[in-house]
PDB file of C-alpha atoms in Angstrom:
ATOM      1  CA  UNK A   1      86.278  56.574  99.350  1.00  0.00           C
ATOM      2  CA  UNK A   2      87.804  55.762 102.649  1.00  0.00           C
ATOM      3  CA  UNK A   3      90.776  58.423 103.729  1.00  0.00           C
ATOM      4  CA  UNK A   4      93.029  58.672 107.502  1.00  0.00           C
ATOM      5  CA  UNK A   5      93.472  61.823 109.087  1.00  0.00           C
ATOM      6  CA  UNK A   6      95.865  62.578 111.925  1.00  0.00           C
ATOM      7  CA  UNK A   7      98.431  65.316 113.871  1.00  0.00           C
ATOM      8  CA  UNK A   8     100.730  63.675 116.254  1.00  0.00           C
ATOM      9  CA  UNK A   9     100.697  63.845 118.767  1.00  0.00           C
ATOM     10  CA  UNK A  10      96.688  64.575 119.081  1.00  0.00           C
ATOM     11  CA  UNK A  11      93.635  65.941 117.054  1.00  0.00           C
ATOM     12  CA  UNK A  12      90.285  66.388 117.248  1.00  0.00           C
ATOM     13  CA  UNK A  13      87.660  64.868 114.840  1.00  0.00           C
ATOM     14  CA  UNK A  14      90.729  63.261 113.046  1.00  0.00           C
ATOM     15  CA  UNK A  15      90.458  59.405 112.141  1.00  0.00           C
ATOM     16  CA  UNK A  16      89.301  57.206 109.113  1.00  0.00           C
ATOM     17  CA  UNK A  17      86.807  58.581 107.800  1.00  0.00           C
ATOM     18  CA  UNK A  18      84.492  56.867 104.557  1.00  0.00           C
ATOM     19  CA  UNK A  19      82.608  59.278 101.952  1.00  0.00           C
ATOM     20  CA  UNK A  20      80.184  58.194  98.752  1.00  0.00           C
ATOM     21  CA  UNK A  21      82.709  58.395  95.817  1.00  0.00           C
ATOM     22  CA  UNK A  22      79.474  59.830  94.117  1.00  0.00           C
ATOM     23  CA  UNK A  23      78.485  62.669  96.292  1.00  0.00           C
ATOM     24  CA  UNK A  24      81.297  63.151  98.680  1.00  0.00           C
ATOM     25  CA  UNK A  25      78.478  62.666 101.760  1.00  0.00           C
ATOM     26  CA  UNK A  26      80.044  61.563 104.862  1.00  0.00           C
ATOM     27  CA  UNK A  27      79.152  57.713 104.918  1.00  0.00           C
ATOM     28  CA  UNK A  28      80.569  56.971 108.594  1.00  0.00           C
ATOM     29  CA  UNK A  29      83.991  57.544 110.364  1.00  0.00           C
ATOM     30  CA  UNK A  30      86.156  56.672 113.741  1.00  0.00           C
ATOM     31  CA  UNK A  31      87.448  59.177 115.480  1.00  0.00           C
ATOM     32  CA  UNK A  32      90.617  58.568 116.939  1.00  0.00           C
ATOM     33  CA  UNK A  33      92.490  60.880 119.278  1.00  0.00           C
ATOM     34  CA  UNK A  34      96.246  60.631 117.541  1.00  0.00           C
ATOM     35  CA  UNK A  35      94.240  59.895 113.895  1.00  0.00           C
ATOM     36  CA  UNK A  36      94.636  57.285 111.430  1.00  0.00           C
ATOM     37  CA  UNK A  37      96.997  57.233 108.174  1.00  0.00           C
ATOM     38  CA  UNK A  38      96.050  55.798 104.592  1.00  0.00           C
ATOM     39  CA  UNK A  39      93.968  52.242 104.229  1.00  0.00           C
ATOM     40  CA  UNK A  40      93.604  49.791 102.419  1.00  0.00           C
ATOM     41  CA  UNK A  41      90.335  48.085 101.367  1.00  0.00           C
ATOM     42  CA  UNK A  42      90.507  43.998 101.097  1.00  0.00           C
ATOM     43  CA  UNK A  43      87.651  42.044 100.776  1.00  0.00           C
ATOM     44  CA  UNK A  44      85.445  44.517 102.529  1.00  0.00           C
ATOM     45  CA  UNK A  45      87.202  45.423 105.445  1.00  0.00           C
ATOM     46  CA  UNK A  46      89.158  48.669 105.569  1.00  0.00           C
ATOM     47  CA  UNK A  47      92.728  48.154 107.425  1.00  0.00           C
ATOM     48  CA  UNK A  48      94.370  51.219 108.665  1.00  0.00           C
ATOM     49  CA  UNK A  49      97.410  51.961 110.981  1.00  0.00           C
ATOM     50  CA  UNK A  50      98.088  55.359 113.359  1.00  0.00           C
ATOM     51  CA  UNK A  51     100.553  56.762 115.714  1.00  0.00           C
ATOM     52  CA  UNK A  52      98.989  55.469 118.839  1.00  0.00           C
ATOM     53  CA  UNK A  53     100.492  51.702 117.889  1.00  0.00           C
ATOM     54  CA  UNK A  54      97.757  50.426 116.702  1.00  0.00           C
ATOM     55  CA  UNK A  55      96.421  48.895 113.877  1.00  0.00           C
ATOM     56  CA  UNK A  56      92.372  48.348 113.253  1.00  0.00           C
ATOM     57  CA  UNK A  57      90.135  46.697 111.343  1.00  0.00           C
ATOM     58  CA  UNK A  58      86.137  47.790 110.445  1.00  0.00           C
ATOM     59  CA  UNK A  59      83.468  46.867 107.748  1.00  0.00           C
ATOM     60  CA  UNK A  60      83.756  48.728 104.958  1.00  0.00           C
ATOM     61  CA  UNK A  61      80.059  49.743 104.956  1.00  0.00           C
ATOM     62  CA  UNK A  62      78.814  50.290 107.936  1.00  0.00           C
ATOM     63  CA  UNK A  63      82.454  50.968 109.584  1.00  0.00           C
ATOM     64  CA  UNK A  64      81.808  48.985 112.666  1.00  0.00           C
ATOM     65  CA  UNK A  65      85.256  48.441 114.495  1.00  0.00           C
ATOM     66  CA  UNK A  66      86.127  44.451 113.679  1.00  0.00           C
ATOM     67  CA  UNK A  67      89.504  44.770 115.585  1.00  0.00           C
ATOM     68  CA  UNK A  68      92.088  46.451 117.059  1.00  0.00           C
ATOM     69  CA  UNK A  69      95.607  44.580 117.497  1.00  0.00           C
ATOM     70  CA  UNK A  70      97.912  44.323 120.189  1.00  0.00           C
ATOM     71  CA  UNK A  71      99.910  47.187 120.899  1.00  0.00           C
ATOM     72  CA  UNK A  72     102.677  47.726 118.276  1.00  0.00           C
ATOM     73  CA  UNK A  73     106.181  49.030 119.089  1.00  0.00           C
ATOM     74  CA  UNK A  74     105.730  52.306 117.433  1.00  0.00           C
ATOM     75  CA  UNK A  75     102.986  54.163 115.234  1.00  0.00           C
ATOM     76  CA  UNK A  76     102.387  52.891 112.027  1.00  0.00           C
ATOM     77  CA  UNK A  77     102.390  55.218 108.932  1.00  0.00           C
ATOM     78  CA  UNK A  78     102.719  53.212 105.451  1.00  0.00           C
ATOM     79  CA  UNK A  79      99.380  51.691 103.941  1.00  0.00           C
ATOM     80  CA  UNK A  80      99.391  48.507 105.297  1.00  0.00           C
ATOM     81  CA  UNK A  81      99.454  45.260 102.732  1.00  0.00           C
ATOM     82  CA  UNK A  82      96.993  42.402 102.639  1.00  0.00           C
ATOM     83  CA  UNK A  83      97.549  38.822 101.583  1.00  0.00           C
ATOM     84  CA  UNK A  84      97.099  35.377 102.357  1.00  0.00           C
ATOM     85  CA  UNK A  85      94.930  36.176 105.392  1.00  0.00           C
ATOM     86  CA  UNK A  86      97.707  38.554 106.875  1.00  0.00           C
ATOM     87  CA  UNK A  87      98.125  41.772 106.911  1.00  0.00           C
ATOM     88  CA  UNK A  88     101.626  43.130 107.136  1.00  0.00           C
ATOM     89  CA  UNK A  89     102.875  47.039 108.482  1.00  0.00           C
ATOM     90  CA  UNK A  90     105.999  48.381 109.524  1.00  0.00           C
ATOM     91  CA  UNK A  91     106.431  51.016 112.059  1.00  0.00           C
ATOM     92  CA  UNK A  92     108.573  53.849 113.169  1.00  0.00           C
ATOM     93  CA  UNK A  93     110.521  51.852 115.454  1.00  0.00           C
ATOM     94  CA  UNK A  94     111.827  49.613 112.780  1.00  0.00           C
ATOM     95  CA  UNK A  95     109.700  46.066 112.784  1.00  0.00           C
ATOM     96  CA  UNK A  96     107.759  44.554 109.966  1.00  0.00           C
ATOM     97  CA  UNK A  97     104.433  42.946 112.001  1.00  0.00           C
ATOM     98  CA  UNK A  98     102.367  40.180 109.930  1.00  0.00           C
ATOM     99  CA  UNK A  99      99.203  39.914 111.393  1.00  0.00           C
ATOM    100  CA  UNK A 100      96.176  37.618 111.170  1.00  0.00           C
ATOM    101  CA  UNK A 101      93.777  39.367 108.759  1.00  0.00           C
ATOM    102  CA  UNK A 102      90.296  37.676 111.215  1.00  0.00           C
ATOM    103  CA  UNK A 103      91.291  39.254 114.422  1.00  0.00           C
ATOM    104  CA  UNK A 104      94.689  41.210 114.340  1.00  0.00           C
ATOM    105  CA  UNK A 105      96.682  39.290 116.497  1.00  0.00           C
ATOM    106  CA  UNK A 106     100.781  39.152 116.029  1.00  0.00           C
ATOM    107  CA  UNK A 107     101.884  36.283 113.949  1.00  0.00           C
ATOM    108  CA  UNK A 108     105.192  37.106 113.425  1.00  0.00           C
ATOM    109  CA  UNK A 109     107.873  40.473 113.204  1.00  0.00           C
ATOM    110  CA  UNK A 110     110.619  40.818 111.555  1.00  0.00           C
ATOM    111  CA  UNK A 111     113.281  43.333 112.296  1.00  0.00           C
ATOM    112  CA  UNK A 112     114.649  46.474 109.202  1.00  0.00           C
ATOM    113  CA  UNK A 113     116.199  48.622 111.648  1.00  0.00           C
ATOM    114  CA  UNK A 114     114.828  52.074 110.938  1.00  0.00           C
ATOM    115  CA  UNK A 115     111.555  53.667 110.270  1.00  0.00           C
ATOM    116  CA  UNK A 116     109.377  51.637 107.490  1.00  0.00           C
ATOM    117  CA  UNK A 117     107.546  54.501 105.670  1.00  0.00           C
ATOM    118  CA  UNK A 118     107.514  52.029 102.940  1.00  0.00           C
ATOM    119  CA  UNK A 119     104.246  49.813 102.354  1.00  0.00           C
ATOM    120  CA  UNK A 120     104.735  46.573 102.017  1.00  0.00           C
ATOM    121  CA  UNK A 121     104.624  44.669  98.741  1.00  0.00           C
ATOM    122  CA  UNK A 122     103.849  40.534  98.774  1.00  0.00           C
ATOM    123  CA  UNK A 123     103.615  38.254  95.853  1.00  0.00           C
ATOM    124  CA  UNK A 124     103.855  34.394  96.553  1.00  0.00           C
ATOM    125  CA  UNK A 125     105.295  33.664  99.515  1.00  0.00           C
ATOM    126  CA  UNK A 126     107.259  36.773 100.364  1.00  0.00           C
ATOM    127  CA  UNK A 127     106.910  39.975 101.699  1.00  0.00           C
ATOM    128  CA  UNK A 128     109.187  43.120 100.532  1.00  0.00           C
ATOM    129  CA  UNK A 129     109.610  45.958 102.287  1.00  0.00           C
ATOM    130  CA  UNK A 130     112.154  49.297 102.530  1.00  0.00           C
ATOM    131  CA  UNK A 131     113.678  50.923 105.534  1.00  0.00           C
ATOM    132  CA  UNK A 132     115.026  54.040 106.812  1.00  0.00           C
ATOM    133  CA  UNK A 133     118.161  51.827 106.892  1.00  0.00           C
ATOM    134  CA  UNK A 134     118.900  52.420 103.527  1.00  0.00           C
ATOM    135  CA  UNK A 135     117.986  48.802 103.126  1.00  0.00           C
ATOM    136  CA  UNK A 136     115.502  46.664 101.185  1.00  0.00           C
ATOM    137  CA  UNK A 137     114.021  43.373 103.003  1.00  0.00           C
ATOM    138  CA  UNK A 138     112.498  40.405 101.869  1.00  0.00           C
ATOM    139  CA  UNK A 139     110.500  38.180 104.504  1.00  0.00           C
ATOM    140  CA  UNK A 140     108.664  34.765 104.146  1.00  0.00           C
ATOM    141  CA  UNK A 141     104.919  35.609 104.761  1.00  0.00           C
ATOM    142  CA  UNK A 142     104.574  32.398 106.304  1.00  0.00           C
ATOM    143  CA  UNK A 143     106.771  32.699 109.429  1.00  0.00           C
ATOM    144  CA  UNK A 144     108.865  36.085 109.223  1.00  0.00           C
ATOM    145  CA  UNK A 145     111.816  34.294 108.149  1.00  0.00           C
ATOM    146  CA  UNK A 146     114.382  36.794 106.591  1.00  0.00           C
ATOM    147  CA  UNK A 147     115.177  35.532 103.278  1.00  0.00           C
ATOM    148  CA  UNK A 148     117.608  38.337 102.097  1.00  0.00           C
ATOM    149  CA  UNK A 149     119.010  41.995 102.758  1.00  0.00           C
ATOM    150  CA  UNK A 150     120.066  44.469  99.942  1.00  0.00           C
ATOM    151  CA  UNK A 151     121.911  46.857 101.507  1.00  0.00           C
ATOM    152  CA  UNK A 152     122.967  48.898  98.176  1.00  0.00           C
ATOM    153  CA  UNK A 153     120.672  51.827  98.648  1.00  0.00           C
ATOM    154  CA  UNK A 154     122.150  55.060  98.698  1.00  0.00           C
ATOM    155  CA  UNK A 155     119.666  56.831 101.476  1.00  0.00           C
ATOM    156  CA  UNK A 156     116.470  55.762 103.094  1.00  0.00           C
ATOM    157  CA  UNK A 157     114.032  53.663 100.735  1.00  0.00           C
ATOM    158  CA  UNK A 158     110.523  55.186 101.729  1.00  0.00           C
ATOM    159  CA  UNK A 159     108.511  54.417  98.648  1.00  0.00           C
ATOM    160  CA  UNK A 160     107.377  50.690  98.056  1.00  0.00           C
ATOM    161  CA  UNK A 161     109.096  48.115  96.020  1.00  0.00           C
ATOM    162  CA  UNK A 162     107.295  47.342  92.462  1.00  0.00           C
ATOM    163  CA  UNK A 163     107.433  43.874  91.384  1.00  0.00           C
ATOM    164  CA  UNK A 164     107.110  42.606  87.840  1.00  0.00           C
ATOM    165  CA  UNK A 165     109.007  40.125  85.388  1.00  0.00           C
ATOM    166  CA  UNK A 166     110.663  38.639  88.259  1.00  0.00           C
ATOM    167  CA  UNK A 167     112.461  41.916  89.778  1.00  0.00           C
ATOM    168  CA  UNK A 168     111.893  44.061  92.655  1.00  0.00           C
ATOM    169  CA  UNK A 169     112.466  48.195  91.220  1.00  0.00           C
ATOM    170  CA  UNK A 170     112.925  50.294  94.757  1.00  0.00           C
ATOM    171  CA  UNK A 171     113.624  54.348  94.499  1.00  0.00           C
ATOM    172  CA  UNK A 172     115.866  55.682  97.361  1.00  0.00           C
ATOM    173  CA  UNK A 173     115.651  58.992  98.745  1.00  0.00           C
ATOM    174  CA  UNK A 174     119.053  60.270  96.805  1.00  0.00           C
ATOM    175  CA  UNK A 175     117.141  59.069  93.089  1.00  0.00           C
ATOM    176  CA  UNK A 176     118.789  55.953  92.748  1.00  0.00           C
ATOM    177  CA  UNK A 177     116.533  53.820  91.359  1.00  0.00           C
ATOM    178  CA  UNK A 178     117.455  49.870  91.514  1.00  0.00           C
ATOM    179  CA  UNK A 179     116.648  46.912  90.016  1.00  0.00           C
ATOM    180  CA  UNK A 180     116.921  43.504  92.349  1.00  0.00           C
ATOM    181  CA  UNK A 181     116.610  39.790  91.534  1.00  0.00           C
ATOM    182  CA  UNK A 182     113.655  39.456  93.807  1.00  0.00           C
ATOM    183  CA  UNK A 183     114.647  36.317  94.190  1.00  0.00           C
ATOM    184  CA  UNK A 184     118.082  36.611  95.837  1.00  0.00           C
ATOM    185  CA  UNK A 185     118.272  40.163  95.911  1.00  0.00           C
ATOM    186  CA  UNK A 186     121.278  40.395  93.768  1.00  0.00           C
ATOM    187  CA  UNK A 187     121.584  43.920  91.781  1.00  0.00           C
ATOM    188  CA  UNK A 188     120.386  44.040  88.531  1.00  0.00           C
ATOM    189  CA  UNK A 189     121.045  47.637  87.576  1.00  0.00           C
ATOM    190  CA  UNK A 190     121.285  51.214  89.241  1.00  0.00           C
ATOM    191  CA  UNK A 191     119.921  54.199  87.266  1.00  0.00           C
ATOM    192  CA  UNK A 192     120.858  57.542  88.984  1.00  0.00           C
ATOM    193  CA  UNK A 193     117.152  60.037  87.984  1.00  0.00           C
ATOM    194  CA  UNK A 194     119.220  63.150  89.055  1.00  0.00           C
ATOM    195  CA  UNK A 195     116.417  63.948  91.581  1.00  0.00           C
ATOM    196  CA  UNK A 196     117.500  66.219  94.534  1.00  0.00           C
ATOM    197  CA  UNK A 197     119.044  64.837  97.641  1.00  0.00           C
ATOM    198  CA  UNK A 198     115.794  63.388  99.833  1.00  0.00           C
ATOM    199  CA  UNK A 199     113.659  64.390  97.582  1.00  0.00           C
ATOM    200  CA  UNK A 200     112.737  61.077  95.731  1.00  0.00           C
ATOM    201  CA  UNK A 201     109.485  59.705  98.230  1.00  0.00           C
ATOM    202  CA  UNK A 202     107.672  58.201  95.298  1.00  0.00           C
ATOM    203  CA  UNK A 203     107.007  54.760  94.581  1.00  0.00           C
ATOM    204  CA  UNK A 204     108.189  53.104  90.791  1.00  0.00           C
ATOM    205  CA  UNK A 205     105.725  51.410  88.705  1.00  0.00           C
ATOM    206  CA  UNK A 206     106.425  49.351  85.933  1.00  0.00           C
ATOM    207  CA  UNK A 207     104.172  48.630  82.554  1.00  0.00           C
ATOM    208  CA  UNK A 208     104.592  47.581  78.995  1.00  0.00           C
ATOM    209  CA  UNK A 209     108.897  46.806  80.090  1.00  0.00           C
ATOM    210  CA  UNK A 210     108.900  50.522  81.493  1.00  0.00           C
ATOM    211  CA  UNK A 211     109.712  51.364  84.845  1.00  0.00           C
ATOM    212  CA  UNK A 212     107.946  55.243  85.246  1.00  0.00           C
TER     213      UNK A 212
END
């Protein structure tokens, strides 16, 4: 069980931090002065971003540090995603970073214009991700090309996109949920949950033709 811990702008004894999932014991950790947020686990490497601009890299099992990238624009907070030997995070600042999964170095950013508290989600050859724009992006993995913009959401999309049957399903902060061609990004539908104003974080997740 691997888990980030962090107060901006400092802490002590706050980083990533692995435990047995059978006993809870302390397997290793790495401290980090401004912390770490959540992983992700690929392969056996545990990928992690923080608020000092950086994102890292260390072996699952013995968490030895593998990498550290280049210094980002801004913190990162989302879980980053991992795919086709890249792993993709937005930050703060408003920039979608691929980089290479071996050593962490920049291959590419692409610009969404506000903070990206949305993890990314990949399948093929593109990358989708949501922005404190109110905006939903879709990037080619291979070279950060933008493909297309949906600029129909109603406040900030912080959750991350759920793809199935062909569609991207994004929540935005005001409840809207929508349904996008993932494809073009063209609007399928727009289902209003009734939710609060920013109150709707949460990500949608589809099964069996449900979206929950």
């Amino acid at each position: 069980v691997f888990d980030g811990s962090g107060k901006y702008p400092e802490c002590q004894n706050c980083g990533i931090v692995a435990y047995d999932a059978l006993t809870g014991f302390e397997e290793w950790r790495i401290n980090l002065p401004m912390g770490a947020h959540s992983p992700n686990v690929d392969n056996g490497v545990v990928y992690f971003g923080s608020d000092d601009h950086y994102v890292r890299a260390a072996n699952a099992y013995s968490g030895q540090l593998l990498w550290t990238s280049p210094r980002l624009n801004d913190g990162v907070v989302a879980v980053p995603a991992v795919a086709n030997g890249r792993v993709f995070v937005g930050t703060w600042n408003g920039l979608l970073y691929a980089l290479n999964s071996v050593d962490g170095q920049i291959l590419w950013q692409g610009y969404t214009g506000g903070v990206t508290f949305s993890s990314p989600s990949v399948i093929n050859d593109t990358v989708y991700v949501g922005s404190g724009t109110e905006n939903v992006y879709a990037f080619d993995i291979v070279n950060g090309t933008e493909k297309w913009r949906y600029a129909g959401g109603r406040d900030s999309v912080w959750g991350s996109p759920a793809i199935a049957y062909g569609n991207l399903y994004i929540q935005d902060l005001a409840g809207y949920i929508h349904a996008l061609d993932a494809n073009n990004g063209d609007l399928i539908w727009l289902y209003q949950t009734g939710a609060q104003p920013s109150s709707s974080y949460s990500s949608p997740a589809v099964a069996d033709g449900i979206v929950y």
